[in-house]
PDB file of C-alpha atoms in Angstrom:
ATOM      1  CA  UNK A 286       0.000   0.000   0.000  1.00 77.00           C
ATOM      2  CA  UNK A 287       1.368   3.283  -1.251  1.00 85.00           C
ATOM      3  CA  UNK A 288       1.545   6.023   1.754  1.00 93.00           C
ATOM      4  CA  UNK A 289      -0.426   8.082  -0.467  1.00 97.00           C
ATOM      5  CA  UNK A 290      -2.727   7.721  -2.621  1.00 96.00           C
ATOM      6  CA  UNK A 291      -4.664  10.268  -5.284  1.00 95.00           C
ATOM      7  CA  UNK A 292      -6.881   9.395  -8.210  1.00 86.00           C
ATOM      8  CA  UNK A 293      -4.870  10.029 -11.249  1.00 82.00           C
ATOM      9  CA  UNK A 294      -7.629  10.729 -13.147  1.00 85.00           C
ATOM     10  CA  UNK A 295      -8.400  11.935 -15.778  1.00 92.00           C
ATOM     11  CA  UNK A 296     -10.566  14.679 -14.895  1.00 95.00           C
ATOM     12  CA  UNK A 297     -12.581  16.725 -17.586  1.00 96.00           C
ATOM     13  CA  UNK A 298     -14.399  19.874 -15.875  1.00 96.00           C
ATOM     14  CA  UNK A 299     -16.201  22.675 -17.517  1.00 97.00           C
ATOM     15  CA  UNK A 300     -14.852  26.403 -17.369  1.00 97.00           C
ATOM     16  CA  UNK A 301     -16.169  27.769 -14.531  1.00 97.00           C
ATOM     17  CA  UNK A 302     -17.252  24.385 -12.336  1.00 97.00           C
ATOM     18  CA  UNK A 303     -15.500  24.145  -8.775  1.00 97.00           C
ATOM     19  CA  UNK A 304     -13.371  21.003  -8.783  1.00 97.00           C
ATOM     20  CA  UNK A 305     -12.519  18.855  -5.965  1.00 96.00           C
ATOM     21  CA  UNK A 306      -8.918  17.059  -5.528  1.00 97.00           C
ATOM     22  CA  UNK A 307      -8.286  14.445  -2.983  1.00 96.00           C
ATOM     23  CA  UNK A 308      -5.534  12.221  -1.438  1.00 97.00           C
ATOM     24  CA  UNK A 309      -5.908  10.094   1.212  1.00 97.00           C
ATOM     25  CA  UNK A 310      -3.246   8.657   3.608  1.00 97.00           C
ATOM     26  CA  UNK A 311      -2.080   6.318   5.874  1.00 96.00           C
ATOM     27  CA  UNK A 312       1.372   7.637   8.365  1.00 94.00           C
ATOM     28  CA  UNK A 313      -0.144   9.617  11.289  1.00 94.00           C
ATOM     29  CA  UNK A 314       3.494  11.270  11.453  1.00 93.00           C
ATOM     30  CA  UNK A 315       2.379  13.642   8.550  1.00 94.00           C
ATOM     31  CA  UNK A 316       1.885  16.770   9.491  1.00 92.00           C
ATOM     32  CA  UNK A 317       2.930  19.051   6.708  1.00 92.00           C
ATOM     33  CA  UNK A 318       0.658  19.567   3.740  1.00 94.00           C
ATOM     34  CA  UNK A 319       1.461  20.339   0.611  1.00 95.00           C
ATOM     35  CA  UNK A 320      -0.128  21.192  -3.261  1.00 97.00           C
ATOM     36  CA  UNK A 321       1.791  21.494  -6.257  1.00 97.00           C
ATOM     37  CA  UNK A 322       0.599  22.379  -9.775  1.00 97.00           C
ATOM     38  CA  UNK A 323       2.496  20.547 -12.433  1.00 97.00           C
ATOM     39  CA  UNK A 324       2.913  21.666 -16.225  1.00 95.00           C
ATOM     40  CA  UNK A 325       3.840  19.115 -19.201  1.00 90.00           C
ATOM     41  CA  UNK A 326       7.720  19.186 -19.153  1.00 85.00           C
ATOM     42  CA  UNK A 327       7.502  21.901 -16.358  1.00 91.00           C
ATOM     43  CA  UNK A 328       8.787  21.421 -12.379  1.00 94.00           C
ATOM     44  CA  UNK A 329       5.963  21.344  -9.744  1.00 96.00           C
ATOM     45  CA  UNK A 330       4.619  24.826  -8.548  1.00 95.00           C
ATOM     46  CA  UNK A 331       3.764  25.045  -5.305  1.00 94.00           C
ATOM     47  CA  UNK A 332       0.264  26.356  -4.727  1.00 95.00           C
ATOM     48  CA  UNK A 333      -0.539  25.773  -1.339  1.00 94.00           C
ATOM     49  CA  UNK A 334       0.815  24.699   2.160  1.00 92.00           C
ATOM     50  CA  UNK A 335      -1.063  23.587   5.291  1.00 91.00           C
ATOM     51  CA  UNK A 336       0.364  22.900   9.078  1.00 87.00           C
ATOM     52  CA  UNK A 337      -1.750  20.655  10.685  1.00 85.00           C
ATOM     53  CA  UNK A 338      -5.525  20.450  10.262  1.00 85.00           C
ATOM     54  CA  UNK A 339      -8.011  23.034   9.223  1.00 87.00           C
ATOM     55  CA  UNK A 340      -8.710  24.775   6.312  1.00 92.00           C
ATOM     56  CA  UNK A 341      -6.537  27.762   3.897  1.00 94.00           C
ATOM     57  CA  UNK A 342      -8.025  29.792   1.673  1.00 96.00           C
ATOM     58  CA  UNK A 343      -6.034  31.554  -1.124  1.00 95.00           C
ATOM     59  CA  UNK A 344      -8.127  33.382  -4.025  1.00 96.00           C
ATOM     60  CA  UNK A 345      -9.528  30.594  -6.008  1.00 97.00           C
ATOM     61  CA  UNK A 346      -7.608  28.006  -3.934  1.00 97.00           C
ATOM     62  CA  UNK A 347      -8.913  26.338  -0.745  1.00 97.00           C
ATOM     63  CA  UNK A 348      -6.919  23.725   1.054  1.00 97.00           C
ATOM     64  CA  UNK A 349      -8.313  21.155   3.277  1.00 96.00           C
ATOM     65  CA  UNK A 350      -6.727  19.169   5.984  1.00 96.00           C
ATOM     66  CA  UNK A 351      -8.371  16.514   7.854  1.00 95.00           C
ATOM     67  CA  UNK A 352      -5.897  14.503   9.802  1.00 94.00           C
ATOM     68  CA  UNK A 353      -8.925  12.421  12.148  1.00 93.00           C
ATOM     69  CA  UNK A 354      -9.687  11.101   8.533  1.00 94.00           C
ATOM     70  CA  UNK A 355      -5.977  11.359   7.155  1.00 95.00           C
ATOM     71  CA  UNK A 356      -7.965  13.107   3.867  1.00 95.00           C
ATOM     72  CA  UNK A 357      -6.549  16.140   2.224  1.00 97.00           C
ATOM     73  CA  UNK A 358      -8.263  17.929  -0.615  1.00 97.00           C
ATOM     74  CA  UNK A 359      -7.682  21.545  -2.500  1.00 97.00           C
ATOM     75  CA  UNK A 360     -11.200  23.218  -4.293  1.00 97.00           C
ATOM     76  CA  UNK A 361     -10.748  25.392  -7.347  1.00 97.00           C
ATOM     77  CA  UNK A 362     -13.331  27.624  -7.512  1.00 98.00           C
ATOM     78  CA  UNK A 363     -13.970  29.290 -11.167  1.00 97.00           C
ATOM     79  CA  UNK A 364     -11.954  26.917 -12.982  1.00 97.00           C
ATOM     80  CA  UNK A 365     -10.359  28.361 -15.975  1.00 97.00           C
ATOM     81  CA  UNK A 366      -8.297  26.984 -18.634  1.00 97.00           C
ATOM     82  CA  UNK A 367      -4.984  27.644 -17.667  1.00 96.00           C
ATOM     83  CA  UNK A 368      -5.735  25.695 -15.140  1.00 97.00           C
ATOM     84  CA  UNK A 369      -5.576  22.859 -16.585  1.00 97.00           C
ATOM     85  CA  UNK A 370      -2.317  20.605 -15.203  1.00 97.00           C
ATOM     86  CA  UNK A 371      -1.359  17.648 -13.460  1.00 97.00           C
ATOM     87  CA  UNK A 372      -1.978  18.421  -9.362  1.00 98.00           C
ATOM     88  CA  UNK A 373       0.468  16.704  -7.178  1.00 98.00           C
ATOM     89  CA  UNK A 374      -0.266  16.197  -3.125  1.00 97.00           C
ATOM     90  CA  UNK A 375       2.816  16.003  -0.815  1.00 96.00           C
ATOM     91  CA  UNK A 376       2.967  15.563   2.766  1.00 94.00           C
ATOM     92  CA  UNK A 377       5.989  15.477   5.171  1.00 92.00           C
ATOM     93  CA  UNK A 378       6.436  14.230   9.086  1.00 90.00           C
ATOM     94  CA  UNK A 379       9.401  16.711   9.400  1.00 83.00           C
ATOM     95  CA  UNK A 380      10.202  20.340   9.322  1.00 76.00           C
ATOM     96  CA  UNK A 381      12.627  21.502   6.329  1.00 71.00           C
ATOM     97  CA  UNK A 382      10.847  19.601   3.763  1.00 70.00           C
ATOM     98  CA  UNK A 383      12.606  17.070   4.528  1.00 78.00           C
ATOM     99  CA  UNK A 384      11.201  13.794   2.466  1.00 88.00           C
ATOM    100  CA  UNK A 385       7.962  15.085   0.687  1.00 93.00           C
ATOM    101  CA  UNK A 386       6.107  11.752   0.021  1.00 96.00           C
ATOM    102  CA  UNK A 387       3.955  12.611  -3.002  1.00 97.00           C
ATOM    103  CA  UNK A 388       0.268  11.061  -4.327  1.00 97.00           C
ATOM    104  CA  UNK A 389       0.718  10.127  -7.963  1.00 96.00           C
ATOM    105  CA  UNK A 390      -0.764  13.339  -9.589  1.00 96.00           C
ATOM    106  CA  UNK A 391      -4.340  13.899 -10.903  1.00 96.00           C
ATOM    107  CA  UNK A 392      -4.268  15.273 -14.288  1.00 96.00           C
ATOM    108  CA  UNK A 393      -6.843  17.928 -15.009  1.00 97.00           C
ATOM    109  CA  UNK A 394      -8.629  19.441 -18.131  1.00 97.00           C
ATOM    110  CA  UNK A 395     -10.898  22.802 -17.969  1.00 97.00           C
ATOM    111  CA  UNK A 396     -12.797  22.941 -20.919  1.00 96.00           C
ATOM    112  CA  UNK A 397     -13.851  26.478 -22.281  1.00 94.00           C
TER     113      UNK A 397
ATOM    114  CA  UNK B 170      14.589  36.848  -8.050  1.00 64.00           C
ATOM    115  CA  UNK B 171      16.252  33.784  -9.474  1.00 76.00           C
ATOM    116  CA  UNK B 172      13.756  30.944  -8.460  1.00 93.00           C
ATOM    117  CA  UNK B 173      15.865  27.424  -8.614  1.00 96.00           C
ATOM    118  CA  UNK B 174      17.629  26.985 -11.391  1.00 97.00           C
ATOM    119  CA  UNK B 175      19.148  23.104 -13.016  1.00 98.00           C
ATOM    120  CA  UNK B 176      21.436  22.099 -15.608  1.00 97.00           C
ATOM    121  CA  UNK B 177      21.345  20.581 -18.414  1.00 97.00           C
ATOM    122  CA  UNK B 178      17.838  20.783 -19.185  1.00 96.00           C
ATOM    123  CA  UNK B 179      18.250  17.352 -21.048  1.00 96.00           C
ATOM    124  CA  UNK B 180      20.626  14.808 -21.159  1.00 96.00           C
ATOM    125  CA  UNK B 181      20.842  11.278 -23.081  1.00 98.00           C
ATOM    126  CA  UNK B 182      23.323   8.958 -21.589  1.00 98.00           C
ATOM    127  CA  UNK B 183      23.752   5.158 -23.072  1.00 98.00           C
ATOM    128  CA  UNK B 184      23.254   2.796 -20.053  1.00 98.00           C
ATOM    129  CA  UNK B 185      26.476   1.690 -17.979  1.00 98.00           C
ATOM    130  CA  UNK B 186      27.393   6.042 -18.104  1.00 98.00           C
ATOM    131  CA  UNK B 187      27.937   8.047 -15.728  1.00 98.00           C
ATOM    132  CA  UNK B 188      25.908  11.228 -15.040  1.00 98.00           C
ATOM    133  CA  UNK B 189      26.127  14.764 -13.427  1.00 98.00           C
ATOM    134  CA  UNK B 190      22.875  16.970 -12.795  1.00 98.00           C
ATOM    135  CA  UNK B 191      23.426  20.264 -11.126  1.00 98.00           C
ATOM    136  CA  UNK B 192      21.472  22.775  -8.999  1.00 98.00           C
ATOM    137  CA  UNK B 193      22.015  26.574  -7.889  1.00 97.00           C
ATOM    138  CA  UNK B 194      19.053  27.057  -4.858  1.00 96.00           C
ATOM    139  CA  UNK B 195      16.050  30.070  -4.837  1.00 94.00           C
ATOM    140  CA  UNK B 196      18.375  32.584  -2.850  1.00 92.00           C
ATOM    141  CA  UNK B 197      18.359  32.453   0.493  1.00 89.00           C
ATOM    142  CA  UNK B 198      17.917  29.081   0.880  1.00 92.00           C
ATOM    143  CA  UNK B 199      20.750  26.641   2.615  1.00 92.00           C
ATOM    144  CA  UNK B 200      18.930  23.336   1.753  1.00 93.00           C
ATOM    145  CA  UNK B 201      18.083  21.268  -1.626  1.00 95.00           C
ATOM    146  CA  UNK B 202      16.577  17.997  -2.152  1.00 95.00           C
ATOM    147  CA  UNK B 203      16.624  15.775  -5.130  1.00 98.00           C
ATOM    148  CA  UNK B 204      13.691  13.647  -6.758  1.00 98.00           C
ATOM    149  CA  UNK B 205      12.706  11.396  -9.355  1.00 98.00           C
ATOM    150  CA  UNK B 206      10.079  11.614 -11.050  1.00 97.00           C
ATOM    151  CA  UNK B 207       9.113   8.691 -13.520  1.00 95.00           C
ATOM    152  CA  UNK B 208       6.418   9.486 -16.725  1.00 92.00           C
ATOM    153  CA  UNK B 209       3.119   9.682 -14.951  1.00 91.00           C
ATOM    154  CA  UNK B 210       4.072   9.173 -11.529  1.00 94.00           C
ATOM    155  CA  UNK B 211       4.738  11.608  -8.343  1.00 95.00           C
ATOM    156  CA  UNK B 212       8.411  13.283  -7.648  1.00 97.00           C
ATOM    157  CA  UNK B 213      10.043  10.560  -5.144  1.00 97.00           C
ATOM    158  CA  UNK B 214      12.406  11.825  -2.788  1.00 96.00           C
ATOM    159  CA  UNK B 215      16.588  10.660  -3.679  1.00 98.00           C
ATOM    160  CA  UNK B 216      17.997  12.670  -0.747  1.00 96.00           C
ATOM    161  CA  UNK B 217      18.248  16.016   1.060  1.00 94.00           C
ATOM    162  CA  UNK B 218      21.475  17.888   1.565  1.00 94.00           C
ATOM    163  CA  UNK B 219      21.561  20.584   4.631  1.00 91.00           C
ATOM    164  CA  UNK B 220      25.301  22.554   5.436  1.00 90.00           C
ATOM    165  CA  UNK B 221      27.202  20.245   3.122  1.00 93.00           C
ATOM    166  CA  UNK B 222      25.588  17.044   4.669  1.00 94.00           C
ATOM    167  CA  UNK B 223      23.110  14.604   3.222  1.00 94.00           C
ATOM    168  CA  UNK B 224      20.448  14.997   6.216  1.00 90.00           C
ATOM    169  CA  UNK B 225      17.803  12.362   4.881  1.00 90.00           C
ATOM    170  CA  UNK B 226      17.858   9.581   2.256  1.00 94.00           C
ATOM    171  CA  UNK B 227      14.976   7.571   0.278  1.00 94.00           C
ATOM    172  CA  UNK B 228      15.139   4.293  -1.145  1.00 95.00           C
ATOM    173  CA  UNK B 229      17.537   4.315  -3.760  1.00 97.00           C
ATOM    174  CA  UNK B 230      20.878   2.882  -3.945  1.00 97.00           C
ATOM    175  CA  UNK B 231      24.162   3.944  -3.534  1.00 96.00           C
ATOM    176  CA  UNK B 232      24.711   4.501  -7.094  1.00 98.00           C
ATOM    177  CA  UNK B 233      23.139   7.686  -6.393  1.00 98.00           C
ATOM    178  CA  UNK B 234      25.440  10.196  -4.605  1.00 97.00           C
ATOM    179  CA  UNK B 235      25.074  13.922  -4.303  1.00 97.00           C
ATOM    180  CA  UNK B 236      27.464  16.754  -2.771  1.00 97.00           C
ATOM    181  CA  UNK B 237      26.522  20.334  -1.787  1.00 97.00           C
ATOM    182  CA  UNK B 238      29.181  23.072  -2.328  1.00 97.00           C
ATOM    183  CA  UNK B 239      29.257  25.910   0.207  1.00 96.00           C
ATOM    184  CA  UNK B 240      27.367  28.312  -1.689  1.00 95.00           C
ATOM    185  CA  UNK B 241      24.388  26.040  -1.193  1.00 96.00           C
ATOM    186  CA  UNK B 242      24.267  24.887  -4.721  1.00 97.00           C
ATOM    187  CA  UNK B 243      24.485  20.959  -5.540  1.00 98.00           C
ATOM    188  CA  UNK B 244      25.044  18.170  -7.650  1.00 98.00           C
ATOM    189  CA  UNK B 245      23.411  14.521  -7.928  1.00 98.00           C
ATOM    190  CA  UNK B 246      25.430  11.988  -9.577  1.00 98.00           C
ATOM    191  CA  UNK B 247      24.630   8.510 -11.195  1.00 98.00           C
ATOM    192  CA  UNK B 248      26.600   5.892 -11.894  1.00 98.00           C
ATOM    193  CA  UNK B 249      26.091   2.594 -13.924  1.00 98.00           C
ATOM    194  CA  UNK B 250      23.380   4.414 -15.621  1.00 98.00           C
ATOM    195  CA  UNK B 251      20.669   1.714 -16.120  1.00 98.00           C
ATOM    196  CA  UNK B 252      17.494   2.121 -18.725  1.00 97.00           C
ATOM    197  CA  UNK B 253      15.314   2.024 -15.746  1.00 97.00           C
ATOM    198  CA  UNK B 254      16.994   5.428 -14.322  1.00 98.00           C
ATOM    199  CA  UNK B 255      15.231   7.433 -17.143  1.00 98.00           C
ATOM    200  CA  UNK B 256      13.073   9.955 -15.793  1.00 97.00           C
ATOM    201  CA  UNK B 257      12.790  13.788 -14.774  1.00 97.00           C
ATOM    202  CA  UNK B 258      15.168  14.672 -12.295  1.00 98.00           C
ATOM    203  CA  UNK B 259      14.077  17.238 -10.293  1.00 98.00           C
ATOM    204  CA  UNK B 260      15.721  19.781  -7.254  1.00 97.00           C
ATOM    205  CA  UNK B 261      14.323  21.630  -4.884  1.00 96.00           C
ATOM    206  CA  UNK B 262      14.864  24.134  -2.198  1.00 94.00           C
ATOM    207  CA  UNK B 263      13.919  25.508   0.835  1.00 90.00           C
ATOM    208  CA  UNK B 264      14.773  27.745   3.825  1.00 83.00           C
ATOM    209  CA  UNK B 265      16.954  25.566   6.394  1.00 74.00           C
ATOM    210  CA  UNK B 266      13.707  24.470   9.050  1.00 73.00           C
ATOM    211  CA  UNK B 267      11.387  26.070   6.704  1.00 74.00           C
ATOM    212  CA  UNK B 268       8.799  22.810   4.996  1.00 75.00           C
ATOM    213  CA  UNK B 269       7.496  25.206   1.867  1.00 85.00           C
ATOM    214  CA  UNK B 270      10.206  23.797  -0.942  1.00 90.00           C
ATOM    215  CA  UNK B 271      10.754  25.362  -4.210  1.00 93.00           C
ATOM    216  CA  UNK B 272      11.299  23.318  -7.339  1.00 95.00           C
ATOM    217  CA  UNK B 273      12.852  23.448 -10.311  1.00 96.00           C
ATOM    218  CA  UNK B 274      12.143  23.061 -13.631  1.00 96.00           C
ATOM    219  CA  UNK B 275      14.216  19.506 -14.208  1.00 97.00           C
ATOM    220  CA  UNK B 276      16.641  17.968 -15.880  1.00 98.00           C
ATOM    221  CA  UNK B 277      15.246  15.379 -18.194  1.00 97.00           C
ATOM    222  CA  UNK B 278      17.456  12.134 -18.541  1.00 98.00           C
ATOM    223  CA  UNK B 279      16.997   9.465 -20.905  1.00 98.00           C
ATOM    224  CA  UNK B 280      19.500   6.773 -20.803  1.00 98.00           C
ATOM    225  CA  UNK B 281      19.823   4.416 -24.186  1.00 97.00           C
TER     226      UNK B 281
END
């Protein structure tokens, strides 16, 4: 069993639809949270970062942490085009990024 | 501001090769990790390098062996290049006990 795990999709979304990403895990020891946004041939961006559980909003971006579940997930609200990419969850038990464990990636289209 | 920078951008190596990748950190950062990421699969973590010293290591062997200079930058080297070691190589960096880390845009290796 992987440590994490995230659909890899695909998933096709009209412009404009809110779109729900998930990963799910299974080390209690994670507390950092991570989401990257990944371009072909491109290095990950990162887009948002959560300590702990709760909940971080950031314009169109909303990151979720539930760690009683060990379920993360990031809404995109207004989905445009250029959002379309490959979204990567990390997670880490330590501080100074030390080994970010990544979900496989769940490749995303917003259709105009 | 210089975000992280690697070189080459690509590479093709014939298997049994040796390789060099390199990385300059986002400025003011003192520590840089190295991953792997395979075609359709998550970064996975090779090691972490923190005041010259490899701090953490994943589960790859010791033909993988990195170095970090005193102006923070670093290489990751690979011997006995095998077919299976193709893949996008990627850095990243972050603030000493800081967890948000900053990638770069890869090095993309193919080995023949």
């Amino acid at each position: 069993q992987k440590e994490v795990e995230q659909d890899p999709g695909p998933l096709s979304v009209p412009e404009g639809a809110i779109v729900s990403l998930n990963c799910t895990y299974s080390n209690s020891a994670f507390q950092y949270f991570m989401w990257y946004r990944q371009y072909s041939r491109k290095g990950p961006e990162l887009l948002m970062y959560t300590y702990s559980s709760g909940n971080k909003e950031d314009g169109r971006f909303t990151a979720q942490v539930d760690k009683s579940s060990k379920y993360i997930s990031l809404f995109i609200r207004d989905s445009q085009p250029s959002d379309s990419a490959t979204y990567l969850c990390a997670m880490s038990a330590d501080q100074g990024a030390q080994k970010l464990v990544f979900g496989q990636g769940t490749r995303l289209t917003i259709n105009p | 501001d210089a975000g992280v920078t690697q070189s080459p951008t690509h590479l093709i190596k014939t298997r049994g090769q040796q390789v060099t990748l390199r990385c300059s950190p986002k400025s003011g950062h003192d520590t840089v990790s190295w991953y792997q990421q395979a075609l359709g699969q998550g970064p996975q973590f090779i090691f972490q390098y923190y005041e010259e010293e490899e701090r953490q290591r994943g589960n790859f062997p010791d033909r993988f062996s990195g170095h970090q200079f005193p102006n923070y930058s670093s290489e990751l080297n690979v011997n006995a290049l095998l077919l299976g070691d193709s893949a996008l190589y990627l850095c990243a960096s972050n603030p000493g006990q800081g967890t948000e880390a900053f990638f770069g845009q890869g090095t993309r290796l193919t080995v023949v």
